[in-house]
PDB file of C-alpha atoms (C1' of nucleotides) in Angstrom:
ATOM      1  CA  UNK G   1      -5.780  -2.853  30.749  1.00 56.00           C
ATOM      2  CA  UNK G   2      -5.113  -0.959  33.739  1.00 58.00           C
ATOM      3  CA  UNK G   3      -7.832  -0.760  36.228  1.00 53.00           C
ATOM      4  CA  UNK G   4      -7.260   2.868  36.401  1.00 60.00           C
ATOM      5  CA  UNK G   5      -7.573   3.402  32.654  1.00 60.00           C
ATOM      6  CA  UNK G   6     -10.867   5.512  32.687  1.00 67.00           C
ATOM      7  CA  UNK G   7     -11.834   5.944  29.002  1.00 81.00           C
ATOM      8  CA  UNK G   8     -12.214   9.474  29.046  1.00 86.00           C
ATOM      9  CA  UNK G   9     -12.973  10.033  25.609  1.00 86.00           C
ATOM     10  CA  UNK G  10     -15.743   7.288  25.532  1.00 91.00           C
ATOM     11  CA  UNK G  11     -17.097   8.339  28.796  1.00 92.00           C
ATOM     12  CA  UNK G  12     -17.200  12.139  27.535  1.00 94.00           C
ATOM     13  CA  UNK G  13     -19.019  11.162  24.465  1.00 95.00           C
ATOM     14  CA  UNK G  14     -21.572   8.986  26.377  1.00 95.00           C
ATOM     15  CA  UNK G  15     -22.181  11.745  28.586  1.00 94.00           C
ATOM     16  CA  UNK G  16     -22.699  14.275  25.763  1.00 94.00           C
ATOM     17  CA  UNK G  17     -25.372  11.889  24.290  1.00 95.00           C
ATOM     18  CA  UNK G  18     -27.101  11.549  27.488  1.00 94.00           C
ATOM     19  CA  UNK G  19     -27.336  15.479  27.627  1.00 90.00           C
ATOM     20  CA  UNK G  20     -29.393  15.610  24.591  1.00 91.00           C
ATOM     21  CA  UNK G  21     -32.813  16.442  25.909  1.00 88.00           C
ATOM     22  CA  UNK G  22     -35.887  14.357  25.122  1.00 89.00           C
ATOM     23  CA  UNK G  23     -37.564  15.298  21.780  1.00 85.00           C
ATOM     24  CA  UNK G  24     -34.316  16.662  20.538  1.00 88.00           C
ATOM     25  CA  UNK G  25     -31.777  15.371  18.210  1.00 91.00           C
ATOM     26  CA  UNK G  26     -28.010  15.806  17.684  1.00 92.00           C
ATOM     27  CA  UNK G  27     -25.453  15.034  15.066  1.00 92.00           C
ATOM     28  CA  UNK G  28     -22.266  12.580  15.429  1.00 95.00           C
ATOM     29  CA  UNK G  29     -19.792  15.317  14.866  1.00 94.00           C
ATOM     30  CA  UNK G  30     -21.844  17.571  16.898  1.00 92.00           C
ATOM     31  CA  UNK G  31     -21.664  15.240  19.837  1.00 94.00           C
ATOM     32  CA  UNK G  32     -17.939  14.718  19.341  1.00 95.00           C
ATOM     33  CA  UNK G  33     -17.321  18.301  19.357  1.00 94.00           C
ATOM     34  CA  UNK G  34     -19.271  18.687  22.608  1.00 93.00           C
ATOM     35  CA  UNK G  35     -17.267  15.861  24.146  1.00 94.00           C
ATOM     36  CA  UNK G  36     -14.087  17.801  23.419  1.00 94.00           C
ATOM     37  CA  UNK G  37     -13.169  15.407  20.505  1.00 94.00           C
ATOM     38  CA  UNK G  38     -13.392  17.315  17.192  1.00 94.00           C
ATOM     39  CA  UNK G  39     -13.293  14.967  14.204  1.00 93.00           C
ATOM     40  CA  UNK G  40     -13.962  11.828  16.117  1.00 96.00           C
ATOM     41  CA  UNK G  41     -17.588  11.461  14.656  1.00 96.00           C
ATOM     42  CA  UNK G  42     -16.740   8.068  13.523  1.00 97.00           C
ATOM     43  CA  UNK G  43     -15.841   7.046  17.068  1.00 96.00           C
ATOM     44  CA  UNK G  44     -19.118   8.075  18.388  1.00 96.00           C
ATOM     45  CA  UNK G  45     -20.827   5.995  15.822  1.00 96.00           C
ATOM     46  CA  UNK G  46     -18.654   2.972  16.820  1.00 95.00           C
ATOM     47  CA  UNK G  47     -19.654   3.520  20.552  1.00 95.00           C
ATOM     48  CA  UNK G  48     -23.326   3.478  19.813  1.00 95.00           C
ATOM     49  CA  UNK G  49     -22.923   0.406  17.612  1.00 93.00           C
ATOM     50  CA  UNK G  50     -21.236  -1.518  20.431  1.00 89.00           C
ATOM     51  CA  UNK G  51     -22.643   0.071  23.585  1.00 86.00           C
ATOM     52  CA  UNK G  52     -25.730  -2.088  24.207  1.00 81.00           C
ATOM     53  CA  UNK G  53     -26.997   0.525  26.608  1.00 85.00           C
ATOM     54  CA  UNK G  54     -30.768   0.903  26.596  1.00 86.00           C
ATOM     55  CA  UNK G  55     -30.714   3.786  28.780  1.00 91.00           C
ATOM     56  CA  UNK G  56     -28.687   5.792  26.211  1.00 94.00           C
ATOM     57  CA  UNK G  57     -30.648   7.830  23.727  1.00 95.00           C
ATOM     58  CA  UNK G  58     -28.867   6.450  20.667  1.00 96.00           C
ATOM     59  CA  UNK G  59     -32.046   7.262  18.620  1.00 95.00           C
ATOM     60  CA  UNK G  60     -31.321  11.008  19.046  1.00 94.00           C
ATOM     61  CA  UNK G  61     -28.097  10.714  17.071  1.00 94.00           C
ATOM     62  CA  UNK G  62     -28.284  11.463  13.363  1.00 94.00           C
ATOM     63  CA  UNK G  63     -26.182  12.434  10.549  1.00 95.00           C
ATOM     64  CA  UNK G  64     -25.097  16.132  10.199  1.00 91.00           C
ATOM     65  CA  UNK G  65     -27.801  16.404   7.469  1.00 89.00           C
ATOM     66  CA  UNK G  66     -30.271  15.380   9.996  1.00 89.00           C
ATOM     67  CA  UNK G  67     -30.819  12.003   8.272  1.00 94.00           C
ATOM     68  CA  UNK G  68     -30.945   8.553   9.858  1.00 95.00           C
ATOM     69  CA  UNK G  69     -27.602   6.987   9.843  1.00 96.00           C
ATOM     70  CA  UNK G  70     -29.131   3.467   8.791  1.00 95.00           C
ATOM     71  CA  UNK G  71     -30.241   2.361   5.655  1.00 93.00           C
ATOM     72  CA  UNK G  72     -33.935   2.945   4.921  1.00 91.00           C
ATOM     73  CA  UNK G  73     -34.639  -0.928   4.928  1.00 85.00           C
ATOM     74  CA  UNK G  74     -32.474  -1.680   8.009  1.00 91.00           C
ATOM     75  CA  UNK G  75     -34.412  -2.690  11.185  1.00 92.00           C
ATOM     76  CA  UNK G  76     -32.281  -0.202  12.988  1.00 93.00           C
ATOM     77  CA  UNK G  77     -33.748   2.367  10.811  1.00 95.00           C
ATOM     78  CA  UNK G  78     -37.378   1.653  11.505  1.00 95.00           C
ATOM     79  CA  UNK G  79     -36.702   1.296  15.124  1.00 94.00           C
ATOM     80  CA  UNK G  80     -34.975   4.806  15.309  1.00 95.00           C
ATOM     81  CA  UNK G  81     -37.770   6.473  13.536  1.00 95.00           C
ATOM     82  CA  UNK G  82     -40.334   4.532  15.740  1.00 95.00           C
ATOM     83  CA  UNK G  83     -38.521   5.896  18.878  1.00 95.00           C
ATOM     84  CA  UNK G  84     -38.080   9.473  17.540  1.00 93.00           C
ATOM     85  CA  UNK G  85     -41.774   9.801  16.690  1.00 93.00           C
ATOM     86  CA  UNK G  86     -42.701   8.466  20.008  1.00 94.00           C
ATOM     87  CA  UNK G  87     -40.745  11.449  21.560  1.00 91.00           C
ATOM     88  CA  UNK G  88     -42.675  13.839  19.282  1.00 86.00           C
ATOM     89  CA  UNK G  89     -39.833  14.348  16.812  1.00 88.00           C
ATOM     90  CA  UNK G  90     -41.105  14.660  13.140  1.00 88.00           C
ATOM     91  CA  UNK G  91     -39.289  12.210  10.843  1.00 91.00           C
ATOM     92  CA  UNK G  92     -40.105  12.391   7.087  1.00 90.00           C
ATOM     93  CA  UNK G  93     -38.464  10.055   4.456  1.00 90.00           C
ATOM     94  CA  UNK G  94     -35.798   9.078   6.939  1.00 92.00           C
ATOM     95  CA  UNK G  95     -34.944  12.750   7.525  1.00 90.00           C
ATOM     96  CA  UNK G  96     -35.583  14.736  10.808  1.00 87.00           C
ATOM     97  CA  UNK G  97     -37.412  17.945  10.283  1.00 76.00           C
ATOM     98  CA  UNK G  98     -34.762  20.714  10.991  1.00 62.00           C
ATOM     99  CA  UNK G  99     -35.596  23.640  13.255  1.00 54.00           C
ATOM    100  CA  UNK G 100     -36.163  25.953  10.299  1.00 49.00           C
ATOM    101  CA  UNK G 101     -37.763  28.815  11.927  1.00 47.00           C
ATOM    102  CA  UNK G 102     -41.016  27.712  10.258  1.00 49.00           C
ATOM    103  CA  UNK G 103     -43.927  26.243  12.140  1.00 49.00           C
ATOM    104  CA  UNK G 104     -43.059  26.315  15.784  1.00 47.00           C
ATOM    105  CA  UNK G 105     -43.582  22.566  16.057  1.00 48.00           C
ATOM    106  CA  UNK G 106     -40.500  22.277  18.044  1.00 47.00           C
ATOM    107  CA  UNK G 107     -39.580  25.539  19.780  1.00 45.00           C
ATOM    108  CA  UNK G 108     -35.932  25.271  18.875  1.00 45.00           C
ATOM    109  CA  UNK G 109     -34.121  23.372  21.385  1.00 49.00           C
ATOM    110  CA  UNK G 110     -33.434  20.844  18.685  1.00 55.00           C
ATOM    111  CA  UNK G 111     -30.304  21.051  16.647  1.00 58.00           C
ATOM    112  CA  UNK G 112     -28.194  22.335  19.405  1.00 49.00           C
ATOM    113  CA  UNK G 113     -29.473  23.168  22.907  1.00 47.00           C
ATOM    114  CA  UNK G 114     -26.295  25.344  23.426  1.00 49.00           C
ATOM    115  CA  UNK G 115     -26.559  27.219  20.182  1.00 47.00           C
TER     116      UNK G 115
ATOM    117  C1'  DG J   1       3.040  -3.082   9.894  1.00 71.97           C
ATOM    118  C1'  DA J   2      -0.236  -2.640   5.820  1.00 71.97           C
ATOM    119  C1'  DA J   3      -4.983  -3.042   4.071  1.00 71.97           C
ATOM    120  C1'  DA J   4      -9.688  -3.183   4.910  1.00 71.97           C
ATOM    121  C1'  DT J   5     -14.050  -1.557   7.454  1.00 71.97           C
ATOM    122  C1'  DG J   6     -17.667   1.465   9.441  1.00 71.97           C
ATOM    123  C1'  DA J   7     -24.587   3.952  12.796  1.00 71.97           C
ATOM    124  C1'  DC J   8     -19.408  10.172   9.642  1.00 71.97           C
ATOM    125  C1'  DG J   9     -18.505  15.023   7.299  1.00 71.97           C
ATOM    126  C1'  DC J  10     -17.804  18.289   3.769  1.00 71.97           C
ATOM    127  C1'  DG J  11     -16.860  20.042  -0.859  1.00 71.97           C
ATOM    128  C1'  DT J  12     -17.977  19.190  -5.713  1.00 71.97           C
ATOM    129  C1'  DT J  13     -20.390  17.694  -9.699  1.00 71.97           C
TER     130       DT J  13
ATOM    131  C1'  DG N   1     -31.469  17.835  -4.323  1.00 71.97           C
ATOM    132  C1'  DA N   2     -29.014  13.422  -5.214  1.00 71.97           C
ATOM    133  C1'  DA N   3     -24.672  11.114  -6.475  1.00 71.97           C
ATOM    134  C1'  DC N   4     -19.630  10.950  -6.083  1.00 71.97           C
ATOM    135  C1'  DG N   5     -15.225  11.508  -4.067  1.00 71.97           C
ATOM    136  C1'  DC N   6     -11.822  12.339  -0.624  1.00 71.97           C
ATOM    137  C1'  DG N   7     -10.603  12.865   4.142  1.00 71.97           C
ATOM    138  C1'  DC N   8     -10.498  11.483   9.263  1.00 71.97           C
ATOM    139  C1'  DC N   9     -10.419   8.306  13.108  1.00 71.97           C
ATOM    140  C1'  DA N  10     -10.289   3.853  15.651  1.00 71.97           C
ATOM    141  C1'  DT N  11     -10.724  -1.077  15.544  1.00 71.97           C
ATOM    142  C1'  DT N  12     -10.184  -5.538  13.269  1.00 71.97           C
ATOM    143  C1'  DT N  13      -8.189  -8.863   9.861  1.00 71.97           C
TER     144       DT N  13
END
DNA sequence: GAAATGACGCGTT
DNA sequence: GAACGCGCCATTT
Protein backbone atom coordinates (compact mmCIF):
# COMPACT_ATOMS: atom_id res chain seq x y z
CA UNK A 1 0.00 0.00 0.00
CA UNK A 2 1.13 3.53 -0.55
CA UNK A 3 3.12 5.22 2.10
CA UNK A 4 0.68 8.06 1.91
CA UNK A 5 -2.38 5.88 2.33
CA UNK A 6 -3.71 7.25 5.57
CA UNK A 7 -6.56 5.08 6.81
CA UNK A 8 -8.87 7.94 7.41
CA UNK A 9 -11.87 5.81 8.34
CA UNK A 10 -9.97 3.65 10.79
CA UNK A 11 -8.16 6.60 12.28
CA UNK A 12 -11.43 8.43 12.71
CA UNK A 13 -13.05 5.49 14.44
CA UNK A 14 -10.13 5.03 16.79
CA UNK A 15 -10.24 8.73 17.59
CA UNK A 16 -13.94 8.53 18.37
CA UNK A 17 -13.34 5.63 20.74
CA UNK A 18 -10.56 7.50 22.47
CA UNK A 19 -12.94 10.39 22.82
CA UNK A 20 -15.22 8.41 25.12
CA UNK A 21 -14.64 9.75 28.64
CA UNK A 22 -13.69 7.38 31.46
CA UNK A 23 -16.69 5.89 33.20
CA UNK A 24 -18.82 6.29 30.09
CA UNK A 25 -19.85 3.83 27.40
CA UNK A 26 -20.79 3.98 23.73
CA UNK A 27 -22.22 1.69 21.06
CA UNK A 28 -20.52 0.42 17.92
CA UNK A 29 -22.96 2.12 15.60
CA UNK A 30 -22.76 5.22 17.68
CA UNK A 31 -19.00 5.38 17.39
CA UNK A 32 -19.19 4.75 13.67
CA UNK A 33 -21.69 7.55 13.29
CA UNK A 34 -19.48 9.83 15.33
CA UNK A 35 -16.58 8.96 13.05
CA UNK A 36 -18.62 10.03 10.08
CA UNK A 37 -19.25 6.46 8.90
CA UNK A 38 -22.91 5.56 9.36
CA UNK A 39 -23.63 1.87 9.00
CA UNK A 40 -20.04 0.80 9.57
CA UNK A 41 -20.69 -0.51 13.09
CA UNK A 42 -19.19 -3.83 12.02
CA UNK A 43 -16.02 -2.13 10.95
CA UNK A 44 -15.61 -0.72 14.45
CA UNK A 45 -15.89 -4.21 15.89
CA UNK A 46 -13.35 -5.55 13.45
CA UNK A 47 -10.92 -2.81 14.37
CA UNK A 48 -11.22 -3.47 18.08
CA UNK A 49 -10.73 -7.16 17.45
CA UNK A 50 -7.45 -6.64 15.69
CA UNK A 51 -6.10 -3.40 17.03
CA UNK A 52 -4.17 -4.78 19.99
CA UNK A 53 -3.86 -1.33 21.47
CA UNK A 54 -4.09 -1.29 25.24
CA UNK A 55 -4.30 2.46 25.33
CA UNK A 56 -7.61 2.16 23.51
CA UNK A 57 -10.68 2.00 25.79
CA UNK A 58 -12.23 -0.90 23.88
CA UNK A 59 -14.05 -1.99 27.03
CA UNK A 60 -16.23 1.11 26.78
CA UNK A 61 -17.69 -0.10 23.51
CA UNK A 62 -20.93 -2.09 23.82
CA UNK A 63 -23.87 -3.07 21.65
CA UNK A 64 -26.68 -0.68 20.94
CA UNK A 65 -28.70 -2.35 23.70
CA UNK A 66 -25.96 -1.64 26.21
CA UNK A 67 -25.02 -5.34 26.28
CA UNK A 68 -21.48 -6.74 26.19
CA UNK A 69 -20.64 -7.89 22.69
CA UNK A 70 -18.88 -11.02 23.96
CA UNK A 71 -20.63 -14.23 25.02
CA UNK A 72 -21.19 -14.49 28.79
CA UNK A 73 -18.64 -17.27 29.15
CA UNK A 74 -15.94 -15.70 27.05
CA UNK A 75 -12.82 -14.40 28.78
CA UNK A 76 -13.18 -11.15 26.92
CA UNK A 77 -16.56 -10.71 28.52
CA UNK A 78 -15.18 -11.06 32.00
CA UNK A 79 -12.29 -8.77 31.20
CA UNK A 80 -14.58 -6.09 29.87
CA UNK A 81 -16.92 -6.25 32.85
CA UNK A 82 -13.94 -6.14 35.16
CA UNK A 83 -12.56 -3.04 33.48
CA UNK A 84 -15.92 -1.26 33.36
CA UNK A 85 -16.55 -1.89 37.02
CA UNK A 86 -13.08 -0.61 37.74
CA UNK A 87 -14.15 2.67 36.16
CA UNK A 88 -17.32 2.88 38.19
CA UNK A 89 -19.68 1.63 35.49
CA UNK A 90 -22.51 -0.53 36.80
CA UNK A 91 -22.73 -3.82 34.92
CA UNK A 92 -25.57 -6.25 35.65
CA UNK A 93 -26.09 -9.56 33.82
CA UNK A 94 -23.71 -8.58 31.07
CA UNK A 95 -25.61 -5.40 30.52
CA UNK A 96 -24.66 -1.82 31.35
CA UNK A 97 -27.11 0.25 33.35
CA UNK A 98 -28.48 2.86 30.98
CA UNK A 99 -28.81 6.45 32.08
CA UNK A 100 -32.51 6.07 32.80
CA UNK A 101 -33.05 9.34 34.61
CA UNK A 102 -33.29 7.25 37.78
CA UNK A 103 -30.76 7.14 40.59
CA UNK A 104 -28.16 9.64 39.58
CA UNK A 105 -25.38 7.12 39.83
CA UNK A 106 -23.95 8.40 36.63
CA UNK A 107 -24.89 11.95 36.05
CA UNK A 108 -25.67 11.42 32.41
CA UNK A 109 -22.61 11.77 30.38
CA UNK A 110 -23.01 8.11 29.60
CA UNK A 111 -24.85 7.00 26.53
CA UNK A 112 -23.85 9.99 24.43
CA UNK A 113 -21.78 12.85 25.77
CA UNK A 114 -22.85 14.96 22.82
CA UNK A 115 -26.53 14.22 23.17
C1' DG B 1 -15.63 -13.63 -8.56
C1' DA B 2 -18.83 -16.01 -5.20
C1' DA B 3 -19.54 -17.78 -0.56
C1' DA B 4 -18.65 -17.62 4.26
C1' DT B 5 -17.56 -15.05 8.56
C1' DG B 6 -17.96 -11.64 12.43
C1' DA B 7 -16.65 -7.74 19.43
C1' DC B 8 -23.35 -5.08 14.77
C1' DG B 9 -28.39 -2.91 14.33
C1' DC B 10 -33.24 -2.94 13.92
C1' DG B 11 -37.85 -4.60 13.30
C1' DT B 12 -41.01 -8.68 14.35
C1' DT B 13 -42.74 -12.48 16.56
C1' DG C 1 -38.08 -9.25 27.65
C1' DA C 2 -36.10 -13.04 24.80
C1' DA C 3 -35.65 -15.33 20.37
C1' DC C 4 -35.56 -15.02 15.33
C1' DG C 5 -34.69 -13.13 10.91
C1' DC C 6 -32.91 -9.90 7.61
C1' DG C 7 -29.89 -6.17 6.23
C1' DC C 8 -25.19 -3.83 6.04
C1' DC C 9 -20.02 -3.66 5.66
C1' DA C 10 -15.24 -5.22 5.20
C1' DT C 11 -12.09 -9.06 5.23
C1' DT C 12 -10.87 -13.89 4.25
C1' DT C 13 -11.26 -18.44 2.07
